[in-house]
Amino acid sequence: MSTTRTAQLMDGNGLAARIVAETADRAAEIARRAGSSPCLATVLVGDDPASVTYVRMKRARCAKAGIRSRHIALPATVTTAELTTALTGLSEDPDVHGILLQHPCGPHIDERAAFEAIAPEKDVDGVTMRSFAAMSFGLPGYVSCTPGGIMRLLEAYDVDLAGRHAVVVGRSPILGKPVGMLLLARDATVTFCHSRTADLSASVRAADVVVAAVGRPRLVRGDDIKPGAVVIDAGYNPGNVGDVDFEAARTRAGLITPVPGGVGPMTIAVLLAQTVDAAAEQLGVPRTA
Ligand code: NAP
């Protein structure tokens, strides 16, 4: 008799809602004690429809959680120098506690230079080199939001990472690389795969934990998932399709994130939580709980 395994779903919507509710309580407490509520500055270059939607969504979530937002919309023709001047101004403004530069900013912008104009104590999206280094060294700082959300999901589902083999597919500076460093910090044995990896299937087959962060629909094959493995799909492709072949993978995995409703909502939750952390730090409001 054959039995079909069905993985437990990792509910990012539910966990994100709990984090946002706790964040809203902390934002209200900061407003009460400091006389000023947390403020996130959002900076958008140009009018790419996806970026406009992302920023609008982030600001709406801020408003719901009692976090103010200040929006700076710059024309697509803005220069790197003008963009860094705007970011430096926000970095120096005591009424702004966190800064989010929506990216990509366009091919003519030196994004690295722009990110580095964000003061580390306001880098709530975890995009600066200093934030990456602090995270890698295990020092205080803000983590890149999607990797931070993935780690919170793993924690919420009591995934023991010590000694487990984690395979991260993708090595971008905002997702693959930082999530690999965070997994390493939790004592996983980490392998990074990328576009030049010779045999992706072989690496995935050896994984106790798979993190897919590529942007290619269903690149990770269900047949390659080790029975009982934890599968985190950070991919988000048109049509609500992830980077993992979900239907096939769920018959082998132990735990799996759905798309949507897995990693996606966690990213914004971590952004809000880190904005409130930054405000608390800058306004001198320690945690009471
Ligand atoms: P990215 O900067 O384009 O990086 C993609 C990575 O995938 C690169 O490291 C690339 O390798 C690798 N790759 C490409 N083709 C591959 C292949 N055939 N086999 C193995 N690796 C391959 O993308 P990203 O910004 O990290 O985003 C990745 C995905 O996550 C996208 O679907 C994006 O929409 C999603 N995402 C979701 C959230 C969220 O909030 N849920 C946030 C950010 C991103 P090379 O380095 O060799 O080029």
mmCIF file of C-alpha atoms and ligand atoms in Angstrom:
data_model
loop_
_atom_site.group_PDB
_atom_site.id
_atom_site.type_symbol
_atom_site.label_atom_id
_atom_site.label_comp_id
_atom_site.label_asym_id
_atom_site.label_seq_id
_atom_site.Cartn_x
_atom_site.Cartn_y
_atom_site.Cartn_z
ATOM 1 C CA MET A 1 0.000 0.000 0.000
ATOM 2 C CA SER A 2 1.463 3.371 -0.922
ATOM 3 C CA THR A 3 0.911 6.460 1.169
ATOM 4 C CA THR A 4 1.322 9.999 -0.115
ATOM 5 C CA ARG A 5 3.119 12.334 2.243
ATOM 6 C CA THR A 6 1.826 15.871 2.451
ATOM 7 C CA ALA A 7 4.135 18.439 3.953
ATOM 8 C CA GLN A 8 2.992 20.763 6.718
ATOM 9 C CA LEU A 9 2.542 24.280 5.335
ATOM 10 C CA MET A 10 4.542 27.091 6.950
ATOM 11 C CA ASP A 11 1.999 29.848 7.447
ATOM 12 C CA GLY A 12 3.761 33.121 6.688
ATOM 13 C CA ASN A 13 0.499 35.076 6.699
ATOM 14 C CA GLY A 14 -0.319 34.020 10.261
ATOM 15 C CA LEU A 15 3.191 34.580 11.633
ATOM 16 C CA ALA A 16 3.521 37.951 9.856
ATOM 17 C CA ALA A 17 0.176 39.078 11.297
ATOM 18 C CA ARG A 18 1.393 38.243 14.814
ATOM 19 C CA ILE A 19 4.673 40.134 14.269
ATOM 20 C CA VAL A 20 2.822 43.159 12.847
ATOM 21 C CA ALA A 21 0.377 43.191 15.775
ATOM 22 C CA GLU A 22 3.253 43.117 18.259
ATOM 23 C CA THR A 23 5.034 45.823 16.226
ATOM 24 C CA ALA A 24 1.916 48.040 16.289
ATOM 25 C CA ASP A 25 1.788 47.718 20.089
ATOM 26 C CA ARG A 26 5.429 48.768 20.319
ATOM 27 C CA ALA A 27 4.877 51.677 17.877
ATOM 28 C CA ALA A 28 2.016 52.920 20.081
ATOM 29 C CA GLU A 29 4.173 52.625 23.178
ATOM 30 C CA ILE A 30 6.970 54.617 21.504
ATOM 31 C CA ALA A 31 4.490 57.325 20.491
ATOM 32 C CA ARG A 32 3.224 57.461 24.076
ATOM 33 C CA ARG A 33 6.617 57.578 25.721
ATOM 34 C CA ALA A 34 8.611 59.640 23.214
ATOM 35 C CA GLY A 35 5.798 61.853 21.912
ATOM 36 C CA SER A 36 6.644 60.866 18.349
ATOM 37 C CA SER A 37 5.704 57.745 16.402
ATOM 38 C CA PRO A 38 8.228 55.765 14.331
ATOM 39 C CA CYS A 39 8.777 57.070 10.795
ATOM 40 C CA LEU A 40 9.926 55.158 7.706
ATOM 41 C CA ALA A 41 11.129 57.148 4.684
ATOM 42 C CA THR A 42 10.461 55.431 1.363
ATOM 43 C CA VAL A 43 12.435 56.512 -1.677
ATOM 44 C CA LEU A 44 11.294 55.604 -5.165
ATOM 45 C CA VAL A 45 13.113 56.336 -8.405
ATOM 46 C CA GLY A 46 10.931 56.464 -11.522
ATOM 47 C CA ASP A 47 7.498 54.929 -11.944
ATOM 48 C CA ASP A 48 8.014 51.219 -12.573
ATOM 49 C CA PRO A 49 4.535 49.787 -11.842
ATOM 50 C CA ALA A 50 5.808 46.883 -9.679
ATOM 51 C CA SER A 51 7.981 49.224 -7.585
ATOM 52 C CA VAL A 52 5.138 51.740 -7.214
ATOM 53 C CA THR A 53 2.872 48.921 -5.977
ATOM 54 C CA TYR A 54 5.492 47.569 -3.536
ATOM 55 C CA VAL A 55 6.069 51.010 -2.018
ATOM 56 C CA ARG A 56 2.351 51.719 -1.767
ATOM 57 C CA MET A 57 1.833 48.359 -0.046
ATOM 58 C CA LYS A 58 4.672 48.971 2.422
ATOM 59 C CA ARG A 59 3.343 52.442 3.289
ATOM 60 C CA ALA A 60 -0.184 51.105 3.765
ATOM 61 C CA ARG A 61 1.115 48.423 6.147
ATOM 62 C CA CYS A 62 3.095 51.080 8.022
ATOM 63 C CA ALA A 63 -0.036 53.201 8.444
ATOM 64 C CA LYS A 64 -1.983 50.219 9.802
ATOM 65 C CA ALA A 65 0.747 49.542 12.357
ATOM 66 C CA GLY A 66 0.932 53.170 13.554
ATOM 67 C CA ILE A 67 4.206 53.859 11.732
ATOM 68 C CA ARG A 68 4.377 57.145 9.847
ATOM 69 C CA SER A 69 5.912 57.133 6.397
ATOM 70 C CA ARG A 70 7.452 59.915 4.393
ATOM 71 C CA HIS A 71 7.580 59.330 0.673
ATOM 72 C CA ILE A 72 10.202 60.782 -1.662
ATOM 73 C CA ALA A 73 9.420 60.209 -5.339
ATOM 74 C CA LEU A 74 12.310 61.022 -7.648
ATOM 75 C CA PRO A 75 12.148 61.139 -11.443
ATOM 76 C CA ALA A 76 13.670 58.284 -13.461
ATOM 77 C CA THR A 77 16.234 60.838 -14.721
ATOM 78 C CA VAL A 78 17.673 61.441 -11.238
ATOM 79 C CA THR A 79 21.461 61.051 -11.028
ATOM 80 C CA THR A 80 23.313 58.899 -8.506
ATOM 81 C CA ALA A 81 24.651 62.098 -6.906
ATOM 82 C CA GLU A 82 21.137 63.560 -6.510
ATOM 83 C CA LEU A 83 19.842 60.278 -5.098
ATOM 84 C CA THR A 84 22.677 59.982 -2.576
ATOM 85 C CA THR A 85 22.105 63.618 -1.540
ATOM 86 C CA ALA A 86 18.437 62.808 -0.834
ATOM 87 C CA LEU A 87 19.403 59.691 1.147
ATOM 88 C CA THR A 88 22.062 61.579 3.119
ATOM 89 C CA GLY A 89 19.441 64.206 3.989
ATOM 90 C CA LEU A 90 17.096 61.516 5.328
ATOM 91 C CA SER A 91 19.980 59.898 7.202
ATOM 92 C CA GLU A 92 20.592 63.200 8.996
ATOM 93 C CA ASP A 93 16.924 63.996 9.673
ATOM 94 C CA PRO A 94 16.087 63.167 13.314
ATOM 95 C CA ASP A 95 12.390 62.767 12.455
ATOM 96 C CA VAL A 96 13.153 59.802 10.148
ATOM 97 C CA HIS A 97 14.007 56.512 11.887
ATOM 98 C CA GLY A 98 14.238 54.087 8.982
ATOM 99 C CA ILE A 99 15.005 54.418 5.260
ATOM 100 C CA LEU A 100 13.875 52.173 2.436
ATOM 101 C CA LEU A 101 15.288 52.695 -1.047
ATOM 102 C CA GLN A 102 13.035 50.729 -3.398
ATOM 103 C CA HIS A 103 15.168 48.905 -5.942
ATOM 104 C CA PRO A 104 16.031 48.291 -8.719
ATOM 105 C CA CYS A 105 16.569 52.002 -9.324
ATOM 106 C CA GLY A 106 17.414 51.766 -13.012
ATOM 107 C CA PRO A 107 20.576 50.887 -14.913
ATOM 108 C CA HIS A 108 22.053 54.412 -14.811
ATOM 109 C CA ILE A 109 22.128 54.474 -10.980
ATOM 110 C CA ASP A 110 25.063 53.169 -8.974
ATOM 111 C CA GLU A 111 22.867 51.327 -6.478
ATOM 112 C CA ARG A 112 25.715 50.349 -4.200
ATOM 113 C CA ALA A 113 26.710 54.019 -3.824
ATOM 114 C CA ALA A 114 23.078 54.913 -3.117
ATOM 115 C CA PHE A 115 22.639 52.191 -0.475
ATOM 116 C CA GLU A 116 25.835 53.278 1.259
ATOM 117 C CA ALA A 117 24.363 56.778 1.744
ATOM 118 C CA ILE A 118 21.878 55.236 4.204
ATOM 119 C CA ALA A 119 23.032 55.636 7.810
ATOM 120 C CA PRO A 120 23.556 52.160 9.358
ATOM 121 C CA GLU A 121 21.265 52.952 12.293
ATOM 122 C CA LYS A 122 18.447 53.706 9.803
ATOM 123 C CA ASP A 123 19.165 50.792 7.437
ATOM 124 C CA VAL A 124 15.981 48.912 8.361
ATOM 125 C CA ASP A 125 15.982 47.111 4.987
ATOM 126 C CA GLY A 126 19.464 45.729 5.706
ATOM 127 C CA VAL A 127 21.040 46.719 2.393
ATOM 128 C CA THR A 128 24.312 48.402 3.359
ATOM 129 C CA MET A 129 27.713 46.724 3.461
ATOM 130 C CA ARG A 130 27.959 47.556 7.153
ATOM 131 C CA SER A 131 24.650 45.796 7.866
ATOM 132 C CA PHE A 132 25.803 42.746 5.891
ATOM 133 C CA ALA A 133 29.097 42.654 7.774
ATOM 134 C CA ALA A 134 27.413 43.089 11.169
ATOM 135 C CA MET A 135 25.013 40.250 10.343
ATOM 136 C CA SER A 136 27.889 38.039 9.192
ATOM 137 C CA PHE A 137 29.895 38.768 12.348
ATOM 138 C CA GLY A 138 26.846 38.281 14.596
ATOM 139 C CA LEU A 139 26.962 41.928 15.711
ATOM 140 C CA PRO A 140 23.934 44.170 16.330
ATOM 141 C CA GLY A 141 22.357 45.638 13.197
ATOM 142 C CA TYR A 142 19.476 45.233 10.819
ATOM 143 C CA VAL A 143 19.213 42.157 8.618
ATOM 144 C CA SER A 144 18.016 42.068 5.060
ATOM 145 C CA CYS A 145 14.238 41.689 5.444
ATOM 146 C CA THR A 146 13.475 38.581 3.371
ATOM 147 C CA PRO A 147 16.317 36.533 4.938
ATOM 148 C CA GLY A 148 15.240 37.813 8.360
ATOM 149 C CA GLY A 149 11.691 36.687 7.626
ATOM 150 C CA ILE A 150 12.882 33.250 6.515
ATOM 151 C CA MET A 151 14.826 32.805 9.771
ATOM 152 C CA ARG A 152 11.784 33.796 11.829
ATOM 153 C CA LEU A 153 9.686 31.231 9.962
ATOM 154 C CA LEU A 154 12.260 28.497 10.629
ATOM 155 C CA GLU A 155 12.317 29.482 14.303
ATOM 156 C CA ALA A 156 8.519 29.538 14.570
ATOM 157 C CA TYR A 157 8.371 25.967 13.253
ATOM 158 C CA ASP A 158 11.174 24.809 15.582
ATOM 159 C CA VAL A 159 13.476 23.787 12.762
ATOM 160 C CA ASP A 160 16.740 22.683 14.339
ATOM 161 C CA LEU A 161 19.453 23.858 11.965
ATOM 162 C CA ALA A 162 22.587 22.737 13.815
ATOM 163 C CA GLY A 163 24.518 20.266 11.714
ATOM 164 C CA ARG A 164 21.847 20.168 9.002
ATOM 165 C CA HIS A 165 22.779 20.643 5.378
ATOM 166 C CA ALA A 166 21.178 23.818 4.026
ATOM 167 C CA VAL A 167 21.262 24.465 0.285
ATOM 168 C CA VAL A 168 20.582 28.031 -0.831
ATOM 169 C CA VAL A 169 19.761 28.390 -4.512
ATOM 170 C CA GLY A 170 20.645 31.973 -5.479
ATOM 171 C CA ARG A 171 23.373 34.297 -4.228
ATOM 172 C CA SER A 172 21.996 37.821 -4.554
ATOM 173 C CA PRO A 173 23.230 40.413 -2.033
ATOM 174 C CA ILE A 174 19.730 40.926 -0.591
ATOM 175 C CA LEU A 175 18.571 37.340 -0.424
ATOM 176 C CA GLY A 176 20.738 34.324 -1.201
ATOM 177 C CA LYS A 177 23.994 35.507 0.377
ATOM 178 C CA PRO A 178 22.528 36.930 3.603
ATOM 179 C CA VAL A 179 20.215 33.975 4.208
ATOM 180 C CA GLY A 180 23.224 31.695 3.786
ATOM 181 C CA MET A 181 25.147 33.683 6.409
ATOM 182 C CA LEU A 182 22.208 33.560 8.828
ATOM 183 C CA LEU A 183 21.890 29.789 8.367
ATOM 184 C CA LEU A 184 25.629 29.437 8.965
ATOM 185 C CA ALA A 185 25.298 31.462 12.167
ATOM 186 C CA ARG A 186 22.747 28.873 13.299
ATOM 187 C CA ASP A 187 25.340 26.116 12.679
ATOM 188 C CA ALA A 188 23.918 24.732 9.451
ATOM 189 C CA THR A 189 26.370 23.439 6.868
ATOM 190 C CA VAL A 190 25.643 25.758 3.956
ATOM 191 C CA THR A 191 25.995 25.258 0.202
ATOM 192 C CA PHE A 192 25.293 28.096 -2.226
ATOM 193 C CA CYS A 193 24.058 27.242 -5.718
ATOM 194 C CA HIS A 194 23.832 29.726 -8.596
ATOM 195 C CA SER A 195 23.607 29.972 -12.356
ATOM 196 C CA ARG A 196 27.015 28.322 -12.813
ATOM 197 C CA THR A 197 26.342 25.392 -10.482
ATOM 198 C CA ALA A 198 27.090 22.232 -12.437
ATOM 199 C CA ASP A 199 24.486 19.865 -10.984
ATOM 200 C CA LEU A 200 21.717 21.652 -9.101
ATOM 201 C CA SER A 201 19.665 18.480 -8.672
ATOM 202 C CA ALA A 202 22.528 16.701 -6.911
ATOM 203 C CA SER A 203 22.921 19.572 -4.439
ATOM 204 C CA VAL A 204 19.188 19.805 -3.739
ATOM 205 C CA ARG A 205 18.940 16.027 -3.224
ATOM 206 C CA ALA A 206 21.509 16.287 -0.421
ATOM 207 C CA ALA A 207 19.675 19.120 1.385
ATOM 208 C CA ASP A 208 17.909 18.901 4.723
ATOM 209 C CA VAL A 209 16.829 22.519 4.190
ATOM 210 C CA VAL A 210 16.362 24.106 0.763
ATOM 211 C CA VAL A 211 16.001 27.849 0.265
ATOM 212 C CA ALA A 212 15.002 28.757 -3.282
ATOM 213 C CA ALA A 213 15.810 32.391 -4.129
ATOM 214 C CA VAL A 214 16.199 32.537 -7.876
ATOM 215 C CA GLY A 215 13.278 34.052 -9.773
ATOM 216 C CA ARG A 216 12.773 31.090 -12.135
ATOM 217 C CA PRO A 217 9.368 29.402 -11.957
ATOM 218 C CA ARG A 218 9.540 25.826 -10.557
ATOM 219 C CA LEU A 219 13.313 25.592 -11.057
ATOM 220 C CA VAL A 220 13.660 23.345 -7.998
ATOM 221 C CA ARG A 221 12.142 19.986 -8.914
ATOM 222 C CA GLY A 222 9.894 18.184 -6.489
ATOM 223 C CA ASP A 223 11.580 14.859 -7.245
ATOM 224 C CA ASP A 224 14.867 16.283 -5.946
ATOM 225 C CA ILE A 225 13.523 17.065 -2.471
ATOM 226 C CA LYS A 226 14.870 14.721 0.211
ATOM 227 C CA PRO A 227 11.976 13.076 2.071
ATOM 228 C CA GLY A 228 11.203 15.143 5.166
ATOM 229 C CA ALA A 229 13.255 18.169 4.088
ATOM 230 C CA VAL A 230 12.293 21.756 4.922
ATOM 231 C CA VAL A 231 11.562 23.739 1.761
ATOM 232 C CA ILE A 232 11.545 27.544 1.800
ATOM 233 C CA ASP A 233 10.454 29.162 -1.435
ATOM 234 C CA ALA A 234 11.342 32.867 -1.587
ATOM 235 C CA GLY A 235 10.682 33.043 -5.311
ATOM 236 C CA TYR A 236 7.851 35.108 -6.617
ATOM 237 C CA ASN A 237 7.123 34.819 -10.312
ATOM 238 C CA PRO A 238 4.173 36.006 -12.420
ATOM 239 C CA GLY A 239 1.016 34.023 -11.743
ATOM 240 C CA ASN A 240 1.826 33.490 -8.044
ATOM 241 C CA VAL A 241 4.342 30.793 -8.909
ATOM 242 C CA GLY A 242 7.376 30.117 -6.763
ATOM 243 C CA ASP A 243 10.836 28.809 -7.602
ATOM 244 C CA VAL A 244 9.915 25.331 -6.333
ATOM 245 C CA ASP A 245 7.573 22.889 -8.040
ATOM 246 C CA PHE A 246 5.224 23.091 -5.068
ATOM 247 C CA GLU A 247 2.758 20.331 -5.922
ATOM 248 C CA ALA A 248 5.502 17.728 -6.415
ATOM 249 C CA ALA A 249 7.670 18.998 -3.552
ATOM 250 C CA ARG A 250 4.876 18.877 -0.979
ATOM 251 C CA THR A 251 4.588 15.108 -1.443
ATOM 252 C CA ARG A 252 8.180 14.704 -0.216
ATOM 253 C CA ALA A 253 8.940 17.649 2.108
ATOM 254 C CA GLY A 254 8.303 17.739 5.845
ATOM 255 C CA LEU A 255 7.643 21.477 5.937
ATOM 256 C CA ILE A 256 7.103 23.798 2.982
ATOM 257 C CA THR A 257 6.210 27.457 2.407
ATOM 258 C CA PRO A 258 3.329 28.151 0.040
ATOM 259 C CA VAL A 259 3.514 30.874 -2.634
ATOM 260 C CA PRO A 260 1.846 33.196 -1.897
ATOM 261 C CA GLY A 261 1.441 33.263 1.879
ATOM 262 C CA GLY A 262 4.846 31.916 2.900
ATOM 263 C CA VAL A 263 7.953 34.098 2.710
ATOM 264 C CA GLY A 264 6.308 37.135 1.043
ATOM 265 C CA PRO A 265 4.327 38.505 4.007
ATOM 266 C CA MET A 266 7.297 37.951 6.321
ATOM 267 C CA THR A 267 9.432 40.458 4.406
ATOM 268 C CA ILE A 268 7.167 43.417 5.174
ATOM 269 C CA ALA A 269 6.634 42.241 8.756
ATOM 270 C CA VAL A 270 10.407 42.320 9.353
ATOM 271 C CA LEU A 271 10.672 45.754 7.701
ATOM 272 C CA LEU A 272 8.053 47.148 10.083
ATOM 273 C CA ALA A 273 9.561 45.425 13.127
ATOM 274 C CA GLN A 274 13.036 46.759 12.296
ATOM 275 C CA THR A 275 11.655 50.290 11.723
ATOM 276 C CA VAL A 276 10.174 50.205 15.220
ATOM 277 C CA ASP A 277 13.437 48.806 16.633
ATOM 278 C CA ALA A 278 15.303 51.689 14.965
ATOM 279 C CA ALA A 279 12.866 54.275 16.303
ATOM 280 C CA ALA A 280 13.083 52.827 19.821
ATOM 281 C CA GLU A 281 16.866 52.980 19.664
ATOM 282 C CA GLN A 282 17.000 56.541 18.279
ATOM 283 C CA LEU A 283 14.312 57.883 20.617
ATOM 284 C CA GLY A 284 15.731 56.109 23.644
ATOM 285 C CA VAL A 285 12.680 53.991 24.402
ATOM 286 C CA PRO A 286 13.821 50.633 25.759
ATOM 287 C CA ARG A 287 11.600 47.547 25.494
ATOM 288 C CA THR A 288 9.374 47.120 28.502
ATOM 289 C CA ALA A 289 8.108 43.565 27.909
HETATM 290 P P1 NAP B 1 18.448 38.000 -8.379
HETATM 291 O O1 NAP B 1 19.195 39.146 -7.826
HETATM 292 O O2 NAP B 1 18.036 37.996 -9.821
HETATM 293 O O3 NAP B 1 19.318 36.689 -8.118
HETATM 294 C C1 NAP B 1 18.943 35.448 -8.636
HETATM 295 C C2 NAP B 1 19.953 34.409 -8.254
HETATM 296 O O4 NAP B 1 19.533 33.179 -8.835
HETATM 297 C C3 NAP B 1 21.368 34.704 -8.763
HETATM 298 O O5 NAP B 1 22.291 34.444 -7.729
HETATM 299 C C4 NAP B 1 21.522 33.732 -9.925
HETATM 300 O O6 NAP B 1 22.832 33.233 -10.080
HETATM 301 C C5 NAP B 1 20.645 32.575 -9.498
HETATM 302 N N1 NAP B 1 20.206 31.785 -10.642
HETATM 303 C C6 NAP B 1 19.705 32.237 -11.818
HETATM 304 N N2 NAP B 1 19.430 31.194 -12.638
HETATM 305 C C7 NAP B 1 19.777 30.083 -11.977
HETATM 306 C C8 NAP B 1 19.742 28.699 -12.296
HETATM 307 N N3 NAP B 1 19.279 28.259 -13.480
HETATM 308 N N4 NAP B 1 20.182 27.816 -11.381
HETATM 309 C C9 NAP B 1 20.638 28.228 -10.166
HETATM 310 N N5 NAP B 1 20.687 29.541 -9.800
HETATM 311 C C10 NAP B 1 20.260 30.447 -10.699
HETATM 312 O O7 NAP B 1 17.101 37.716 -7.566
HETATM 313 P P2 NAP B 1 16.700 38.054 -6.042
HETATM 314 O O8 NAP B 1 16.495 39.500 -5.897
HETATM 315 O O9 NAP B 1 17.608 37.328 -5.102
HETATM 316 O O10 NAP B 1 15.262 37.358 -6.008
HETATM 317 C C11 NAP B 1 15.103 35.959 -6.180
HETATM 318 C C12 NAP B 1 13.628 35.623 -6.124
HETATM 319 O O11 NAP B 1 13.107 35.994 -4.849
HETATM 320 C C13 NAP B 1 12.741 36.356 -7.140
HETATM 321 O O12 NAP B 1 11.670 35.505 -7.525
HETATM 322 C C14 NAP B 1 12.187 37.518 -6.362
HETATM 323 O O13 NAP B 1 10.917 37.957 -6.861
HETATM 324 C C15 NAP B 1 12.005 36.873 -5.020
HETATM 325 N N6 NAP B 1 12.029 37.841 -3.899
HETATM 326 C C16 NAP B 1 11.013 37.747 -3.027
HETATM 327 C C17 NAP B 1 10.979 38.610 -1.978
HETATM 328 C C18 NAP B 1 9.857 38.498 -1.016
HETATM 329 O O14 NAP B 1 9.583 39.433 -0.297
HETATM 330 N N7 NAP B 1 9.200 37.363 -0.968
HETATM 331 C C19 NAP B 1 11.965 39.573 -1.786
HETATM 332 C C20 NAP B 1 13.031 39.620 -2.676
HETATM 333 C C21 NAP B 1 13.039 38.743 -3.750
HETATM 334 P P3 NAP B 1 24.089 34.177 -10.513
HETATM 335 O O15 NAP B 1 24.488 34.893 -9.263
HETATM 336 O O16 NAP B 1 25.097 33.195 -10.973
HETATM 337 O O17 NAP B 1 23.586 35.092 -11.581
#
